[in-house]
Structure formats: structure tokens, C-alpha cells
């Protein structure tokens, strides 16, 4: 399983773009990269998933360079409600199943 | 609307008790997971199951067991609860990798206190 490394915390202000980078140096060929968001006292919520290049949805963009050793979650124009913990995961199929292993995440604080 | 339901939001149990945490999903998902979350440690995988009656250990299985007799239900069992098992427990489910969407859906969590 690929180990992921993220910054422990980040600060931003409302209206700014926030980029959170995740390192996964030993990512395997079949690994996907997924990001989750977690608010206090709630379970994590899926944000975005990708394999390579760029993926965009209504919430965020995910940039994955050609070597796939890192990925960047981009949140455009954050608001106070984006204050949360963001988790980067790299997962793959092992045998007939796969494990979802979460790291410690990045605690994002958005200030007014 | 997809749903993962955990039987209790808050539980208080005594040391040595056998504790059952129940999780039910209504999405016909093959994969189900149990995590615990502690301050500063993120989510740690206890057990997961990729099919009925199938289970695999996660990173911290000691002191826990699981049961998956039906596809929609995944139970976490604390055989003899201890104070170091006081934590937030989160259940999740997902489709297998290789399907169109491998998004995992989480329940609201069970905050267990062992006294």
C-alpha cells in the first residue's frame, strides 16, 4: 500500500484558492488517488478521485503529475464552511479486495 | 439517498463488557469497513470485509472481532471492553475497485466510552 504524506495543517482566508499537496512516492501502477473531507463529529465524505492528469468536479480539482508521486487537491474560493480535515488516500486492489487506509489528514482553517 | 447507519450515536460501557457495534448499509455494497478515530491519530482501519462471511484485519485488529452474516450488516465486537478502546468508531461501505465508483460512504459514528 502506498504511504501518503500531507501537511498537518493549513490556514487560508475566505475567497482564496487552497491547494493541498499529498506525497505518495511508492504509489503502485494500479493505485487510485482519492480525497475525503471530514467535519467535526461526522464521518468523512468523498470529494474527488483520480488516476492521472486532472479531474474536476463541482467541488474541487485534483491534479496528478505524470510520475504520480504526488497529487494536489485544489479548492477554489474557499468559504468558512470549508474548514475541515482533508485526507488523501492511495488505494489499490489486493487479491479480491482493497483497503482504504487514511493518514492523519490536513486540518484546513478558513478565516474570515 | 445512500445511507450507512450505525446503531448508536453514543454508548457508555463498563470495563470487561462485551460490546456490539452494528452497521447497516442500504446500497448493496460488497465492501464494508470499521475504523476508529482518536485525536491526533486520524482514522485507523480495524477490520474490513469484501463479501459476506469474509473479513480481513486492518492495522489495529487487536481486541476486536467482526461478523458479516448478511451483505448489508457488518458488526464490530469488543470481546472485553477496556478503557483504551474509548474512541469514535466509524463504519463505511463501498463498491469493489473496478466498478464505476469506488466512493466510500460513512456512517455518523458511534462515540464509545468505556468506564
CSV table of N, CA and C in Angstrom, one decimal, chain B:
chain,number,residue,atom,x,y,z
B,1,UNK,N,-31.4,8.2,-1.5
B,1,UNK,CA,-30.2,8.7,-0.9
B,1,UNK,C,-29.5,7.6,-0.2
B,2,UNK,N,-28.2,7.5,-0.5
B,2,UNK,CA,-27.4,6.4,0.1
B,2,UNK,C,-27.3,6.5,1.6
B,3,UNK,N,-27.2,5.4,2.3
B,3,UNK,CA,-27.2,5.5,3.7
B,3,UNK,C,-26.4,4.4,4.4
B,4,UNK,N,-25.5,4.8,5.3
B,4,UNK,CA,-24.9,3.9,6.2
B,4,UNK,C,-25.3,4.3,7.6
B,5,UNK,N,-25.9,3.3,8.3
B,5,UNK,CA,-26.5,3.6,9.6
B,5,UNK,C,-25.8,2.8,10.7
B,6,UNK,N,-25.3,3.6,11.7
B,6,UNK,CA,-24.7,2.9,12.9
B,6,UNK,C,-25.8,2.9,14.0
B,7,UNK,N,-25.8,1.9,14.7
B,7,UNK,CA,-27.0,1.6,15.6
B,7,UNK,C,-27.0,2.6,16.8
B,8,UNK,N,-25.9,3.1,17.2
B,8,UNK,CA,-25.9,4.1,18.3
B,8,UNK,C,-25.0,5.2,18.0
B,9,UNK,N,-25.4,6.4,18.5
B,9,UNK,CA,-24.5,7.6,18.3
B,9,UNK,C,-23.6,7.7,19.5
B,10,UNK,N,-24.1,7.4,20.7
B,10,UNK,CA,-23.3,7.4,21.9
B,10,UNK,C,-23.5,6.1,22.7
B,11,UNK,N,-22.4,5.6,23.3
B,11,UNK,CA,-22.5,4.4,24.1
B,11,UNK,C,-21.6,4.5,25.3
B,12,UNK,N,-22.0,4.1,26.5
B,12,UNK,CA,-21.2,4.0,27.6
B,12,UNK,C,-21.2,2.6,28.2
B,13,UNK,N,-20.1,2.0,28.2
B,13,UNK,CA,-20.0,0.6,28.7
B,13,UNK,C,-18.9,0.5,29.8
B,14,UNK,N,-19.1,-0.6,30.5
B,14,UNK,CA,-18.1,-0.9,31.6
B,14,UNK,C,-17.0,-1.8,31.2
B,15,UNK,N,-15.8,-1.6,31.8
B,15,UNK,CA,-14.7,-2.4,31.5
B,15,UNK,C,-15.0,-3.9,31.7
B,16,UNK,N,-14.6,-4.7,30.7
B,16,UNK,CA,-14.9,-6.1,30.7
B,16,UNK,C,-16.2,-6.5,30.0
B,17,UNK,N,-17.0,-5.6,29.7
B,17,UNK,CA,-18.3,-5.9,29.0
B,17,UNK,C,-18.0,-6.3,27.5
B,18,UNK,N,-18.9,-7.2,27.0
B,18,UNK,CA,-18.8,-7.5,25.6
B,18,UNK,C,-19.7,-6.4,24.9
B,19,UNK,N,-19.1,-5.8,23.9
B,19,UNK,CA,-19.8,-4.7,23.2
B,19,UNK,C,-20.0,-5.0,21.7
B,20,UNK,N,-21.2,-4.7,21.3
B,20,UNK,CA,-21.5,-4.9,19.8
B,20,UNK,C,-21.8,-3.5,19.2
B,21,UNK,N,-21.1,-3.2,18.2
B,21,UNK,CA,-21.4,-2.0,17.4
B,21,UNK,C,-22.0,-2.5,16.0
B,22,UNK,N,-23.2,-2.0,15.7
B,22,UNK,CA,-23.8,-2.5,14.5
B,22,UNK,C,-23.8,-1.5,13.4
B,23,UNK,N,-23.6,-1.9,12.1
B,23,UNK,CA,-23.6,-1.0,11.0
B,23,UNK,C,-24.4,-1.7,9.9
B,24,UNK,N,-25.3,-0.9,9.3
B,24,UNK,CA,-26.2,-1.4,8.2
B,24,UNK,C,-26.1,-0.4,7.0
B,25,UNK,N,-25.9,-1.0,5.8
B,25,UNK,CA,-25.9,-0.1,4.6
B,25,UNK,C,-27.0,-0.6,3.7
B,26,UNK,N,-27.6,0.4,3.0
B,26,UNK,CA,-28.7,0.0,2.1
B,26,UNK,C,-28.3,0.2,0.6
B,27,UNK,N,-27.1,0.1,0.3
B,27,UNK,CA,-26.6,0.3,-1.1
B,27,UNK,C,-26.1,-1.0,-1.8
B,28,UNK,N,-26.3,-2.1,-1.1
B,28,UNK,CA,-25.9,-3.4,-1.7
B,28,UNK,C,-24.4,-3.4,-2.0
B,29,UNK,N,-23.6,-2.8,-1.1
B,29,UNK,CA,-22.2,-2.7,-1.3
B,29,UNK,C,-21.5,-4.0,-0.8
B,30,UNK,N,-20.5,-4.4,-1.6
B,30,UNK,CA,-19.7,-5.6,-1.2
B,30,UNK,C,-18.8,-5.3,0.0
B,31,UNK,N,-18.1,-4.1,-0.1
B,31,UNK,CA,-17.1,-3.8,0.9
B,31,UNK,C,-17.6,-3.0,2.1
B,32,UNK,N,-17.2,-3.4,3.3
B,32,UNK,CA,-17.6,-2.7,4.5
B,32,UNK,C,-16.3,-2.6,5.4
B,33,UNK,N,-16.3,-1.5,6.1
B,33,UNK,CA,-15.1,-1.2,6.9
B,33,UNK,C,-15.5,-0.7,8.3
B,34,UNK,N,-14.6,-1.0,9.3
B,34,UNK,CA,-14.7,-0.4,10.6
B,34,UNK,C,-13.4,0.3,10.9
B,35,UNK,N,-13.5,1.6,11.4
B,35,UNK,CA,-12.4,2.4,11.7
B,35,UNK,C,-12.6,2.9,13.2
B,36,UNK,N,-11.5,3.3,13.8
B,36,UNK,CA,-11.6,4.1,15.0
B,36,UNK,C,-10.9,5.4,14.8
B,37,UNK,N,-11.3,6.5,15.4
B,37,UNK,CA,-10.7,7.7,15.2
B,37,UNK,C,-10.4,8.4,16.6
B,38,UNK,N,-9.2,8.7,16.8
B,38,UNK,CA,-8.7,9.3,18.1
B,38,UNK,C,-8.0,10.6,17.7
B,39,UNK,N,-8.1,11.6,18.6
B,39,UNK,CA,-7.4,12.9,18.4
B,39,UNK,C,-6.0,12.7,18.0
B,40,UNK,N,-5.6,13.4,16.9
B,40,UNK,CA,-4.2,13.3,16.5
B,40,UNK,C,-3.7,12.1,15.8
B,41,UNK,N,-4.6,11.1,15.7
B,41,UNK,CA,-4.2,9.8,15.1
B,41,UNK,C,-5.0,9.5,13.8
B,42,UNK,N,-5.9,10.4,13.4
B,42,UNK,CA,-6.7,10.2,12.2
B,42,UNK,C,-7.5,9.0,12.3
B,43,UNK,N,-7.9,8.4,11.1
B,43,UNK,CA,-8.7,7.2,11.1
B,43,UNK,C,-7.8,6.0,10.9
B,44,UNK,N,-8.0,5.0,11.8
B,44,UNK,CA,-7.3,3.8,11.7
B,44,UNK,C,-8.2,2.6,11.4
B,45,UNK,N,-7.8,1.8,10.5
B,45,UNK,CA,-8.6,0.7,10.0
B,45,UNK,C,-8.5,-0.5,11.0
B,46,UNK,N,-9.7,-1.0,11.4
B,46,UNK,CA,-9.7,-2.1,12.4
B,46,UNK,C,-9.9,-3.4,11.6
B,47,UNK,N,-10.9,-3.5,10.9
B,47,UNK,CA,-11.2,-4.7,10.0
B,47,UNK,C,-12.0,-4.2,8.8
B,48,UNK,N,-11.9,-5.0,7.8
B,48,UNK,CA,-12.8,-4.8,6.6
B,48,UNK,C,-13.3,-6.1,6.1
B,49,UNK,N,-14.3,-6.0,5.3
B,49,UNK,CA,-15.0,-7.2,4.7
B,49,UNK,C,-15.3,-6.9,3.3
B,50,UNK,N,-15.0,-7.8,2.4
B,50,UNK,CA,-15.2,-7.6,1.0
B,50,UNK,C,-16.3,-8.5,0.5
B,51,UNK,N,-16.9,-9.3,1.4
B,51,UNK,CA,-18.1,-10.2,1.0
B,51,UNK,C,-18.7,-10.8,2.2
B,52,UNK,N,-19.8,-11.3,2.1
B,52,UNK,CA,-20.5,-12.0,3.2
B,52,UNK,C,-19.5,-13.1,3.8
B,53,UNK,N,-19.4,-13.1,5.1
B,53,UNK,CA,-18.6,-14.1,5.8
B,53,UNK,C,-17.1,-13.9,5.5
B,54,UNK,N,-16.7,-12.9,4.8
B,54,UNK,CA,-15.3,-12.7,4.5
B,54,UNK,C,-14.8,-11.5,5.4
B,55,UNK,N,-13.6,-11.6,5.9
B,55,UNK,CA,-13.1,-10.5,6.7
B,55,UNK,C,-11.6,-10.5,6.7
B,56,UNK,N,-11.0,-9.3,6.8
B,56,UNK,CA,-9.6,-9.2,6.8
B,56,UNK,C,-9.2,-8.2,7.9
B,57,UNK,N,-8.1,-8.4,8.5
B,57,UNK,CA,-7.6,-7.5,9.5
B,57,UNK,C,-7.1,-6.2,8.9
B,58,UNK,N,-7.3,-5.1,9.6
B,58,UNK,CA,-6.8,-3.8,9.2
B,58,UNK,C,-5.5,-3.6,10.0
B,59,UNK,N,-5.2,-2.4,10.4
B,59,UNK,CA,-4.0,-2.1,11.0
B,59,UNK,C,-4.0,-2.3,12.5
B,60,UNK,N,-5.2,-2.3,13.2
B,60,UNK,CA,-5.3,-2.4,14.6
B,60,UNK,C,-6.4,-3.3,15.0
B,61,UNK,N,-6.3,-4.6,14.7
B,61,UNK,CA,-7.4,-5.6,15.0
B,61,UNK,C,-7.4,-6.1,16.4
B,62,UNK,N,-6.3,-5.9,17.1
B,62,UNK,CA,-6.2,-6.5,18.5
B,62,UNK,C,-7.4,-6.0,19.4
B,63,UNK,N,-8.0,-6.9,20.0
B,63,UNK,CA,-9.1,-6.6,21.0
B,63,UNK,C,-10.5,-6.5,20.3
B,64,UNK,N,-10.5,-6.7,19.0
B,64,UNK,CA,-11.7,-6.6,18.2
B,64,UNK,C,-12.0,-7.9,17.4
B,65,UNK,N,-13.2,-8.1,17.1
B,65,UNK,CA,-13.6,-9.1,16.1
B,65,UNK,C,-14.8,-8.5,15.3
B,66,UNK,N,-15.1,-9.2,14.2
B,66,UNK,CA,-16.2,-8.7,13.4
B,66,UNK,C,-17.0,-9.9,12.9
B,67,UNK,N,-18.2,-9.5,12.4
B,67,UNK,CA,-19.1,-10.5,11.9
B,67,UNK,C,-19.9,-9.9,10.7
B,68,UNK,N,-19.9,-10.7,9.6
B,68,UNK,CA,-20.7,-10.3,8.4
B,68,UNK,C,-21.5,-11.5,7.9
B,69,UNK,N,-22.6,-11.7,8.5
B,69,UNK,CA,-23.5,-12.8,8.2
B,69,UNK,C,-24.4,-12.4,7.0
B,70,UNK,N,-24.7,-11.1,6.8
B,70,UNK,CA,-25.5,-10.7,5.7
B,70,UNK,C,-24.8,-9.5,5.0
B,71,UNK,N,-25.1,-9.4,3.8
B,71,UNK,CA,-24.3,-8.4,3.0
B,71,UNK,C,-24.5,-7.0,3.5
B,72,UNK,N,-25.7,-6.6,4.0
B,72,UNK,CA,-25.9,-5.3,4.5
B,72,UNK,C,-25.5,-4.9,5.9
B,73,UNK,N,-25.0,-5.9,6.6
B,73,UNK,CA,-24.7,-5.7,8.0
B,73,UNK,C,-23.3,-6.1,8.4
B,74,UNK,N,-22.6,-5.2,9.1
B,74,UNK,CA,-21.2,-5.5,9.5
B,74,UNK,C,-21.1,-5.1,11.0
B,75,UNK,N,-20.8,-6.1,11.8
B,75,UNK,CA,-20.8,-5.8,13.2
B,75,UNK,C,-19.4,-5.8,13.8
B,76,UNK,N,-19.1,-4.9,14.6
B,76,UNK,CA,-17.8,-4.8,15.3
B,76,UNK,C,-18.0,-5.3,16.8
B,77,UNK,N,-17.2,-6.2,17.2
B,77,UNK,CA,-17.4,-6.8,18.6
B,77,UNK,C,-16.1,-6.5,19.4
B,78,UNK,N,-16.3,-5.9,20.6
B,78,UNK,CA,-15.3,-5.8,21.5
B,78,UNK,C,-15.5,-6.9,22.6
B,79,UNK,N,-14.6,-7.9,22.5
B,79,UNK,CA,-14.8,-9.1,23.3
B,79,UNK,C,-14.8,-8.8,24.8
B,80,UNK,N,-14.0,-7.9,25.3
B,80,UNK,CA,-13.9,-7.5,26.7
B,80,UNK,C,-13.4,-6.0,26.7
B,81,UNK,N,-14.3,-5.1,26.8
B,81,UNK,CA,-14.0,-3.7,26.6
B,81,UNK,C,-13.0,-3.2,27.6
B,82,UNK,N,-12.1,-2.4,27.1
B,82,UNK,CA,-11.1,-1.8,28.0
B,82,UNK,C,-11.1,-0.3,27.8
B,83,UNK,N,-10.6,0.4,28.8
B,83,UNK,CA,-10.7,1.9,28.7
B,83,UNK,C,-9.9,2.5,27.5
B,84,UNK,N,-8.9,1.8,27.0
B,84,UNK,CA,-8.1,2.2,25.8
B,84,UNK,C,-8.9,2.0,24.5
B,85,UNK,N,-10.1,1.5,24.6
B,85,UNK,CA,-11.0,1.3,23.5
B,85,UNK,C,-12.0,2.5,23.4
B,86,UNK,N,-11.9,3.4,24.4
B,86,UNK,CA,-12.8,4.6,24.3
B,86,UNK,C,-12.3,5.4,23.1
B,87,UNK,N,-13.3,5.6,22.2
B,87,UNK,CA,-13.0,6.2,20.9
B,87,UNK,C,-14.2,6.5,20.1
B,88,UNK,N,-14.0,7.2,18.9
B,88,UNK,CA,-15.1,7.3,18.0
B,88,UNK,C,-14.9,6.2,16.9
B,89,UNK,N,-16.0,5.4,16.7
B,89,UNK,CA,-16.0,4.3,15.8
B,89,UNK,C,-16.8,4.7,14.5
B,90,UNK,N,-16.2,4.5,13.4
B,90,UNK,CA,-16.8,4.8,12.1
B,90,UNK,C,-16.9,3.6,11.2
B,91,UNK,N,-18.1,3.4,10.6
B,91,UNK,CA,-18.3,2.3,9.7
B,91,UNK,C,-18.4,2.9,8.3
B,92,UNK,N,-18.0,2.2,7.3
B,92,UNK,CA,-18.1,2.7,5.9
B,92,UNK,C,-18.4,1.5,5.0
B,93,UNK,N,-19.0,1.8,3.8
B,93,UNK,CA,-19.2,0.8,2.8
B,93,UNK,C,-18.8,1.3,1.4
B,94,UNK,N,-18.5,0.5,0.5
B,94,UNK,CA,-18.2,0.9,-0.9
B,94,UNK,C,-18.4,-0.3,-1.8
B,95,UNK,N,-18.4,0.1,-3.1
B,95,UNK,CA,-18.4,-0.9,-4.2
B,95,UNK,C,-16.9,-1.4,-4.3
B,96,UNK,N,-16.7,-2.6,-4.9
B,96,UNK,CA,-15.4,-3.0,-5.2
B,96,UNK,C,-14.6,-2.2,-6.2
B,97,UNK,N,-13.3,-2.2,-6.1
B,97,UNK,CA,-12.5,-1.5,-7.1
B,97,UNK,C,-12.7,-2.2,-8.4
B,98,UNK,N,-12.7,-1.4,-9.5
B,98,UNK,CA,-13.0,-1.9,-10.8
B,98,UNK,C,-14.5,-1.6,-11.2
B,99,UNK,N,-15.3,-1.2,-10.3
B,99,UNK,CA,-16.6,-0.8,-10.7
B,99,UNK,C,-16.5,0.7,-11.0
B,100,UNK,N,-17.6,1.3,-11.4
B,100,UNK,CA,-17.5,2.7,-11.9
B,100,UNK,C,-17.2,3.7,-10.8
B,101,UNK,N,-17.6,3.4,-9.6
B,101,UNK,CA,-17.5,4.3,-8.5
B,101,UNK,C,-17.0,3.6,-7.2
B,102,UNK,N,-15.9,3.9,-6.7
B,102,UNK,CA,-15.4,3.3,-5.5
B,102,UNK,C,-15.5,4.2,-4.3
B,103,UNK,N,-16.3,5.2,-4.4
B,103,UNK,CA,-16.5,6.1,-3.3
B,103,UNK,C,-17.0,5.3,-2.0
B,104,UNK,N,-16.4,5.7,-0.9
B,104,UNK,CA,-16.8,5.0,0.4
B,104,UNK,C,-17.8,6.0,1.1
B,105,UNK,N,-18.8,5.4,1.6
B,105,UNK,CA,-19.8,6.1,2.4
B,105,UNK,C,-19.7,5.8,3.8
B,106,UNK,N,-19.7,6.8,4.6
B,106,UNK,CA,-19.5,6.6,6.1
B,106,UNK,C,-20.8,6.9,6.9
B,107,UNK,N,-20.9,6.2,8.0
B,107,UNK,CA,-21.9,6.4,8.9
B,107,UNK,C,-21.6,7.7,9.8
B,108,UNK,N,-22.5,8.0,10.7
B,108,UNK,CA,-22.3,9.2,11.5
B,108,UNK,C,-21.3,9.0,12.7
B,109,UNK,N,-21.0,7.7,12.9
B,109,UNK,CA,-20.1,7.4,14.0
B,109,UNK,C,-20.8,7.0,15.3
B,110,UNK,N,-20.1,6.2,16.1
B,110,UNK,CA,-20.5,5.9,17.5
B,110,UNK,C,-19.4,6.3,18.4
B,111,UNK,N,-19.7,7.2,19.3
B,111,UNK,CA,-18.8,7.6,20.3
B,111,UNK,C,-18.9,6.6,21.5
B,112,UNK,N,-17.9,5.8,21.7
B,112,UNK,CA,-17.9,4.8,22.8
B,112,UNK,C,-17.0,5.2,23.9
B,113,UNK,N,-17.6,5.2,25.1
B,113,UNK,CA,-16.8,5.5,26.3
B,113,UNK,C,-16.8,4.2,27.2
B,114,UNK,N,-15.6,3.8,27.5
B,114,UNK,CA,-15.5,2.6,28.4
B,114,UNK,C,-15.1,3.1,29.8
B,115,UNK,N,-15.9,2.8,30.8
B,115,UNK,CA,-15.5,3.3,32.1
B,115,UNK,C,-15.1,2.2,33.1
